[in-house]
Each structure stands twice: as structure tokens, then as C-alpha cells.
Amino acid sequence: IGTSGSTGERSGELPSVLSRGLAAIQAEARGRARTATTADAGSFYQSVAVAIDGVLAHARALSEEASRLAAR
């Protein structure tokens, strides 16, 4: 994860997500937020961690719904 570069869709990060997992990336973002040297960088990394919270919550909800439908 980095603060430089383009904004928007970042499908180039998919290999990292698949190999490391979202929890590891979230932990890294939280660590970088704590050690950031600027407020903007700290806010960026904190926002990454919060966004991953949302992705994980959505994935859990989808998994629960899939399990519910499979049990029918």
C-alpha cells in the first residue's frame, strides 16, 4: 500500500491481496497509520484500514447468505 500514484481502481494490487490476505494488509495499514510522518499519510492509511473493515463485513454477510441459501 502506498500514498503515491493514481486514485481510483487499483486492480494491480490483487496479487498482493490474494497472497497476503486482507487482514495482513489491514494490519500493515494500521501500523503505517501509527508511524506516519504526516497527517495526510496517517489519514490515508487509517482510511485503508476502515475500508478493509467494510470489505470484510460485506464478505461475511455474503458468506452467511450463501450458507443460508445452500441450506434450503
Coordinates of C-alpha atoms in Angstrom, one line a residue:
I1 CA 0.0 0.0 0.0
G2 CA 1.2 3.5 -0.8
T3 CA 0.1 7.1 -0.7
S4 CA 1.6 8.0 -4.1
G5 CA 0.2 7.2 -7.5
S6 CA -3.2 7.4 -9.1
T7 CA -6.5 7.4 -7.4
G8 CA -9.4 5.1 -8.1
E9 CA -9.5 1.5 -9.1
R10 CA -6.3 -0.5 -8.2
S11 CA -6.7 -4.0 -9.6
G12 CA -2.9 -4.1 -9.8
E13 CA -3.0 -4.8 -6.0
L14 CA -5.0 -8.0 -6.5
P15 CA -1.9 -10.4 -6.4
S16 CA -0.9 -8.8 -3.0
V17 CA -4.4 -9.3 -1.6
L18 CA -4.5 -12.9 -2.8
S19 CA -1.1 -13.8 -1.5
R20 CA -1.1 -11.8 1.8
G21 CA -4.8 -11.6 2.6
L22 CA -6.8 -8.6 3.7
A23 CA -6.1 -9.0 7.4
A24 CA -2.4 -8.7 6.8
I25 CA -2.8 -5.7 4.6
Q26 CA -5.1 -4.1 7.2
A27 CA -2.6 -4.7 9.9
E28 CA 0.1 -3.1 7.8
A29 CA -2.1 -0.1 7.1
R30 CA -2.8 0.3 10.9
G31 CA 0.9 0.1 11.6
R32 CA 1.7 2.7 8.9
A33 CA -1.0 5.0 10.2
R34 CA 0.6 4.9 13.7
T35 CA 4.1 5.7 12.3
A36 CA 3.1 8.1 9.5
T37 CA 5.2 11.2 9.3
T38 CA 2.4 13.5 8.0
A39 CA -1.3 13.8 8.9
D40 CA -2.3 13.1 5.3
A41 CA -0.4 9.9 5.2
G42 CA -1.8 8.8 8.6
S43 CA -5.3 9.6 7.4
F44 CA -4.7 7.7 4.2
Y45 CA -3.6 4.5 6.0
Q46 CA -6.4 4.8 8.5
S47 CA -8.9 5.0 5.7
V48 CA -7.4 1.9 4.1
A49 CA -7.9 0.0 7.4
V50 CA -11.5 1.3 7.7
A51 CA -12.3 0.4 4.1
I52 CA -10.9 -3.2 4.6
D53 CA -13.3 -3.4 7.7
G54 CA -16.1 -2.7 5.3
V55 CA -14.9 -5.3 2.7
L56 CA -14.6 -8.0 5.4
A57 CA -18.0 -7.2 6.8
H58 CA -19.5 -7.4 3.3
A59 CA -17.7 -10.7 2.6
R60 CA -19.0 -12.2 5.9
A61 CA -22.6 -11.1 5.0
L62 CA -22.3 -12.7 1.6
S63 CA -20.9 -15.9 3.1
E64 CA -23.8 -16.1 5.6
E65 CA -26.3 -15.5 2.8
A66 CA -24.7 -18.2 0.7
S67 CA -24.8 -20.6 3.6
R68 CA -28.4 -19.8 4.2
L69 CA -29.4 -20.4 0.6
A70 CA -27.4 -23.6 0.4
A71 CA -29.2 -25.0 3.4
R72 CA -32.6 -24.6 1.7

